mmCIF file of C-alpha atoms in Angstrom:
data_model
loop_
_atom_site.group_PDB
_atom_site.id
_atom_site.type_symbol
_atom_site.label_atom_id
_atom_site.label_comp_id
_atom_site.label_asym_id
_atom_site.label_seq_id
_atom_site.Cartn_x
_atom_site.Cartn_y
_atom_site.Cartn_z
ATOM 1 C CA UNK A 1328 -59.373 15.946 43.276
ATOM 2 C CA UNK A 1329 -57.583 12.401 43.482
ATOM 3 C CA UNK A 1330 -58.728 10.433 40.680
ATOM 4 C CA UNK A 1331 -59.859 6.600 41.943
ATOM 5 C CA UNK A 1332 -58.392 3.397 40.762
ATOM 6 C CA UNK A 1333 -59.742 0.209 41.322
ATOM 7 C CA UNK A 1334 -58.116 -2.153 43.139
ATOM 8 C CA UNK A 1335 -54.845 -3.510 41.961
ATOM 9 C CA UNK A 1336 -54.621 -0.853 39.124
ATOM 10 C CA UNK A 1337 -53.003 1.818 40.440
ATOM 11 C CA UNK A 1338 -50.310 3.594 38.720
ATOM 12 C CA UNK A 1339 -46.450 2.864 39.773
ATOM 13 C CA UNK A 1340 -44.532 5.501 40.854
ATOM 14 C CA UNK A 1341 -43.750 7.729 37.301
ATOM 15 C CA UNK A 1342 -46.411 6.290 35.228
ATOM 16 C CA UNK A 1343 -49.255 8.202 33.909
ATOM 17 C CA UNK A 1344 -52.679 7.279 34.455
ATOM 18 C CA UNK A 1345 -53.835 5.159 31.215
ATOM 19 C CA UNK A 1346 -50.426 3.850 29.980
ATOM 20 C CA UNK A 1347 -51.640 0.309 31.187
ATOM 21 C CA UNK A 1348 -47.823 -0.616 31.704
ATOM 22 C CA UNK A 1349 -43.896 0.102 30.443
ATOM 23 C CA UNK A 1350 -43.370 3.120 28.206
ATOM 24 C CA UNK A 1351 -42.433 2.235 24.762
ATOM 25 C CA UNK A 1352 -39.005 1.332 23.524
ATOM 26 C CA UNK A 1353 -36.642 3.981 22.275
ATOM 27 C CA UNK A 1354 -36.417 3.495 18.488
ATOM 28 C CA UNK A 1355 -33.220 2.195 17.570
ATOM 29 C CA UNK A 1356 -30.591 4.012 15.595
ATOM 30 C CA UNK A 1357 -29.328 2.932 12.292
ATOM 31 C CA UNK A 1358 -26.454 5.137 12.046
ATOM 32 C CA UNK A 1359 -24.230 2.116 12.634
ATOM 33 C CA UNK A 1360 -25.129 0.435 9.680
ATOM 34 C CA UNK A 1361 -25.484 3.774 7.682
ATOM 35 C CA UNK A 1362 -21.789 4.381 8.559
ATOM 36 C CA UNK A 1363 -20.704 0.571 7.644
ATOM 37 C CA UNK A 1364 -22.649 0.850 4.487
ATOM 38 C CA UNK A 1365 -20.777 4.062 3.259
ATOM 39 C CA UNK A 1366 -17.430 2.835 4.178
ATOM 40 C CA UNK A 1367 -17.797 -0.653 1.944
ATOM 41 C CA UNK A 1368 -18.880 1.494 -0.212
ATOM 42 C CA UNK A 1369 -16.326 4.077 -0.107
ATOM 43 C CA UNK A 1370 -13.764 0.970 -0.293
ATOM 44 C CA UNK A 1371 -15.540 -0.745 -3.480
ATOM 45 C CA UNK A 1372 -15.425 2.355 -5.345
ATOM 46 C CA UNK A 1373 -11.372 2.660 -4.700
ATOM 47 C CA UNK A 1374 -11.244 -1.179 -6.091
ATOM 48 C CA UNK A 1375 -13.426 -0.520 -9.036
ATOM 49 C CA UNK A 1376 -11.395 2.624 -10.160
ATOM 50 C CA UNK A 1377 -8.293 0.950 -9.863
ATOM 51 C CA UNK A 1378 -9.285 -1.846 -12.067
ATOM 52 C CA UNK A 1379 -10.505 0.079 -14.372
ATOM 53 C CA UNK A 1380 -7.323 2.805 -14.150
ATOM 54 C CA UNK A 1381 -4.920 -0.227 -14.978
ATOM 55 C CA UNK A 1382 -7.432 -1.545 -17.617
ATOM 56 C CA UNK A 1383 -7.532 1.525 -19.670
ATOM 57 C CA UNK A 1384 -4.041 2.844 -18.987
ATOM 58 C CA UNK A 1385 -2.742 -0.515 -19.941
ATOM 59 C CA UNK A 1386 0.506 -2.372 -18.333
ATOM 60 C CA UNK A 1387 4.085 -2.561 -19.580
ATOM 61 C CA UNK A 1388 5.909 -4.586 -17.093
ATOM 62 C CA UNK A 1389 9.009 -4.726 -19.908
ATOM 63 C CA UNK A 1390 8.223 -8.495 -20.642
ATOM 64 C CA UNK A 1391 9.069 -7.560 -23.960
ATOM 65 C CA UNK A 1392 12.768 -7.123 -23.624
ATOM 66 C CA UNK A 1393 14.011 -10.733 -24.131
ATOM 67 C CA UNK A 1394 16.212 -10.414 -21.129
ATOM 68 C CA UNK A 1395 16.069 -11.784 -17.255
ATOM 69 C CA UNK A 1396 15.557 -7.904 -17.006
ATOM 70 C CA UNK A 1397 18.365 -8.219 -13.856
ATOM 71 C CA UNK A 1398 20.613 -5.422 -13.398
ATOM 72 C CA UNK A 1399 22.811 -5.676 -10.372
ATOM 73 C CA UNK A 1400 24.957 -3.962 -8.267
ATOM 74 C CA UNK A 1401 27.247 -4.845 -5.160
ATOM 75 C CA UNK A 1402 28.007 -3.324 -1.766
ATOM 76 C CA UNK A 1403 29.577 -4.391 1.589
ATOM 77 C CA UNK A 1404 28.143 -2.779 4.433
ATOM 78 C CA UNK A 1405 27.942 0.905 4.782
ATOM 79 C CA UNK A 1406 29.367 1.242 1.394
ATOM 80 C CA UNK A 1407 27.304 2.201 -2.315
ATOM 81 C CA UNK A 1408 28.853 1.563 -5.156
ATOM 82 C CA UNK A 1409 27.874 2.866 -8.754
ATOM 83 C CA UNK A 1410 25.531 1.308 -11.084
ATOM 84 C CA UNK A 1411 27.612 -0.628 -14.142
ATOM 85 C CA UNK A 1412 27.152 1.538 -17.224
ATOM 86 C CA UNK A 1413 25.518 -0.563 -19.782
ATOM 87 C CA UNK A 1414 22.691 -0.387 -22.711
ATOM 88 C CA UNK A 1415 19.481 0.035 -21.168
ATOM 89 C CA UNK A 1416 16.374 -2.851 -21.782
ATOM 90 C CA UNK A 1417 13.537 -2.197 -23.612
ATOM 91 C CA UNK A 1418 10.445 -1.589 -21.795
ATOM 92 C CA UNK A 1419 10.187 -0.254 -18.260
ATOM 93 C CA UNK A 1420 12.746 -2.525 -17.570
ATOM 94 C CA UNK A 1421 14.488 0.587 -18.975
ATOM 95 C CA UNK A 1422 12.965 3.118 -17.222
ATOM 96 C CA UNK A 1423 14.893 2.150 -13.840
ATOM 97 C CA UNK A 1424 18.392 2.002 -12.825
ATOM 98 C CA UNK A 1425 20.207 0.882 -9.328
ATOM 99 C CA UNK A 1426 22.522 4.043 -8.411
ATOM 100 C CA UNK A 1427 23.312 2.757 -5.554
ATOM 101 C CA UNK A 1428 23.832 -0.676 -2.871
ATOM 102 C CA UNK A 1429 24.358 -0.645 1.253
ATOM 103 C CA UNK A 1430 23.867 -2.753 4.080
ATOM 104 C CA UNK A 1431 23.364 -0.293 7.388
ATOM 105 C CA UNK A 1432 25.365 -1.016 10.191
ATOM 106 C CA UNK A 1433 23.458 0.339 12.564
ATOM 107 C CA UNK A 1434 20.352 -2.135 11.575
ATOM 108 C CA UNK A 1435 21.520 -4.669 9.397
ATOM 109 C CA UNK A 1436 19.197 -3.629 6.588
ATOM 110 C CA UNK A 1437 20.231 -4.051 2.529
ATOM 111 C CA UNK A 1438 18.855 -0.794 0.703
ATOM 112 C CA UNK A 1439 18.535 0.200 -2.975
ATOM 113 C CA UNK A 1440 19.233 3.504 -4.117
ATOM 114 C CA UNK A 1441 16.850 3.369 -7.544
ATOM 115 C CA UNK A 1442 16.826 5.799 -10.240
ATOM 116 C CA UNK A 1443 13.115 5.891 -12.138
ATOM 117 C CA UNK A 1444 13.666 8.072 -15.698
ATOM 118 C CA UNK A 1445 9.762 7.925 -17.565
ATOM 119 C CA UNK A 1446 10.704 7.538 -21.231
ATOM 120 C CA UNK A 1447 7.244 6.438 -22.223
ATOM 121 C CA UNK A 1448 5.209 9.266 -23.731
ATOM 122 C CA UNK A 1449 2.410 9.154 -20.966
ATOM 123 C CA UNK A 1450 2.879 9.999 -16.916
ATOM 124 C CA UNK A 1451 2.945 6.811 -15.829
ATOM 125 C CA UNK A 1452 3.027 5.098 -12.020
ATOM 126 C CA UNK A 1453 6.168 2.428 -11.590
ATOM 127 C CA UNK A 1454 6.319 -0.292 -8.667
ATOM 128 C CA UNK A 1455 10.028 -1.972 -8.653
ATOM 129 C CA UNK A 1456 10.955 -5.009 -7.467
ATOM 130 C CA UNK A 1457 14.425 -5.372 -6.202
ATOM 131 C CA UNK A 1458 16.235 -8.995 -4.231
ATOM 132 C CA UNK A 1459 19.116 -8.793 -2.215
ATOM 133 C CA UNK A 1460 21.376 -11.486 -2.746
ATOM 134 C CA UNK A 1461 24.512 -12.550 -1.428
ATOM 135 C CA UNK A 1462 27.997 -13.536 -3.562
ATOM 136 C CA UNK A 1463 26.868 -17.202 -4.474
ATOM 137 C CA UNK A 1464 23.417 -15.895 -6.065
ATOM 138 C CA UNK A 1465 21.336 -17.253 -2.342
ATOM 139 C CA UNK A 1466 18.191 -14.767 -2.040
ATOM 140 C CA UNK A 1467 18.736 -12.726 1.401
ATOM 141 C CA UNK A 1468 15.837 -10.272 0.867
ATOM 142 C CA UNK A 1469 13.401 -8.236 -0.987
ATOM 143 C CA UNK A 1470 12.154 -4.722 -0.878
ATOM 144 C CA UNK A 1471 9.801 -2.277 -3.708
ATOM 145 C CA UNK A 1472 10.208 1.075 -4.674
ATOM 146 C CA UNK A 1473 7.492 3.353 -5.868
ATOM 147 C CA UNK A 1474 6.469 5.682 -7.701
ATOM 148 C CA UNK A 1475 3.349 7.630 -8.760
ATOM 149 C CA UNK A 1476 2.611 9.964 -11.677
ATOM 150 C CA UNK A 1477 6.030 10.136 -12.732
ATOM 151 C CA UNK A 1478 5.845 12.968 -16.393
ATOM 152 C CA UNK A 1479 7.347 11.895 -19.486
ATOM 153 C CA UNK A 1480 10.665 12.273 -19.400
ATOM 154 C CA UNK A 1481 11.195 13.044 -15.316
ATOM 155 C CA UNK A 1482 13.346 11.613 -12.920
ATOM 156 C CA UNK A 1483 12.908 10.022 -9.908
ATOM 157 C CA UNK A 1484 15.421 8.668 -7.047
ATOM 158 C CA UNK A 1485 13.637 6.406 -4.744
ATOM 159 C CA UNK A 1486 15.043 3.871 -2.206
ATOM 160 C CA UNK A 1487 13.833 -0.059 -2.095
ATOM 161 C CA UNK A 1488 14.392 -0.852 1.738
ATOM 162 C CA UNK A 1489 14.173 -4.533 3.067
ATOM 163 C CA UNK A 1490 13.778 -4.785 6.596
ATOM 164 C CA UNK A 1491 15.530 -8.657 6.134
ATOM 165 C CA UNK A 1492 18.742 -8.584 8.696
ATOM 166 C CA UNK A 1493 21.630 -9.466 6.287
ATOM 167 C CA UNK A 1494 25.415 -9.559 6.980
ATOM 168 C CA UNK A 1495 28.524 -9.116 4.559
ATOM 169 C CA UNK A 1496 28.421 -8.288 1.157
ATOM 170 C CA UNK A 1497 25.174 -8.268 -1.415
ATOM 171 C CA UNK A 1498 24.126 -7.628 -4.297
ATOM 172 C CA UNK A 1499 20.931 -5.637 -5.670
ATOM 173 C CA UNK A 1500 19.016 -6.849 -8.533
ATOM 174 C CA UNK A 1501 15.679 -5.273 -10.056
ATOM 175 C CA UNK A 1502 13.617 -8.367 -10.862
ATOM 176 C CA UNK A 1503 10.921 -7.111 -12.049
ATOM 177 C CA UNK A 1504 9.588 -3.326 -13.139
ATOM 178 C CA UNK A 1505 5.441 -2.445 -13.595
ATOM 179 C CA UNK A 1506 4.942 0.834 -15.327
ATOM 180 C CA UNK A 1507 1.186 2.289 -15.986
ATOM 181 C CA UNK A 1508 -0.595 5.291 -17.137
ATOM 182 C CA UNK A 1509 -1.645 7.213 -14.239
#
């Protein structure tokens, strides 16, 4: 039982009788854009809780102090020296402390040890801003230091590396301290 075609008609090798030509397309996937879609989501939802973490918990950079906010130490290479006892600023200007200054032989690379103390009455976050300068006050570098939900009253030691080649003696200065409610 051969089934009859007419003339020109017949089906191609693979074809069924009464397709009348290609098989359909496969459907296309839209797992790409499902994907793409969940990470810009996933990314706008990290954004909008941070703005609205900083907006509620509020932001003491220690503005308020009436001071340059500078504190300063000085180290030759491969050797710290101690932090100059002196009143502490108001603000989170107050909350952090250089403990210690170095330039690493082996890389060249200034690095502030800082100490973070919380004496707000809320666990807060802290980003700190220190400059590396050199004995007539020219800017040789910059590194940050941070720090996240730090308890009221805790301590923290954290280092502020620059990755800015420097050589001979510099000094480290905290410019500038952010503290906010985590």
């Amino acid at each position: 039982m051969s089934q009859q075609y007419p003339q020109g008609q017949q089906p191609q090798w693979g074809q069924q009788p009464g397709w009348g030509g290609q098989p359909p397309a496969p459907k296309k996937s839209s797992a790409g854009k499902i994907v793409g879609f969940s990470c810009l989501g996933v990314v706008a939802l990290v954004v909008v809780l941070g703005v609205v973490g900083v907006a509620l918990g509020g932001s003491d950079s220690g503005s308020d102090t009436g001071s340059d906010g500078v504190l300063e130490v000085t180290a030759a290479p491969s050797e710290k020296a101690a932090a100059p006892e002196a009143k502490a600023p108001a603000g989170a200007e107050g909350d952090v402390k250089i403990t210690g200054c170095e330039v690493s032989d082996a890389t060249g690379w200034p690095k502030a040890d800082v100490l973070i103390t919380n004496r707000s009455s809320k666990t807060s976050n802290y980003i700190v801003s220190v400059e590396f300068v050199d004995g007539t006050g020219k800017r040789l570098g910059e590194a940050f230091a941070a720090s996240n939900n730090v308890a009221a009253g805790q301590e923290v030691e954290e280092d502020a590396q620059s990755l800015d080649k420097v050589e001979g003696k510099v000094s480290c200065r905290v410019t500038k301290v952010t503290r906010y409610a985590s």
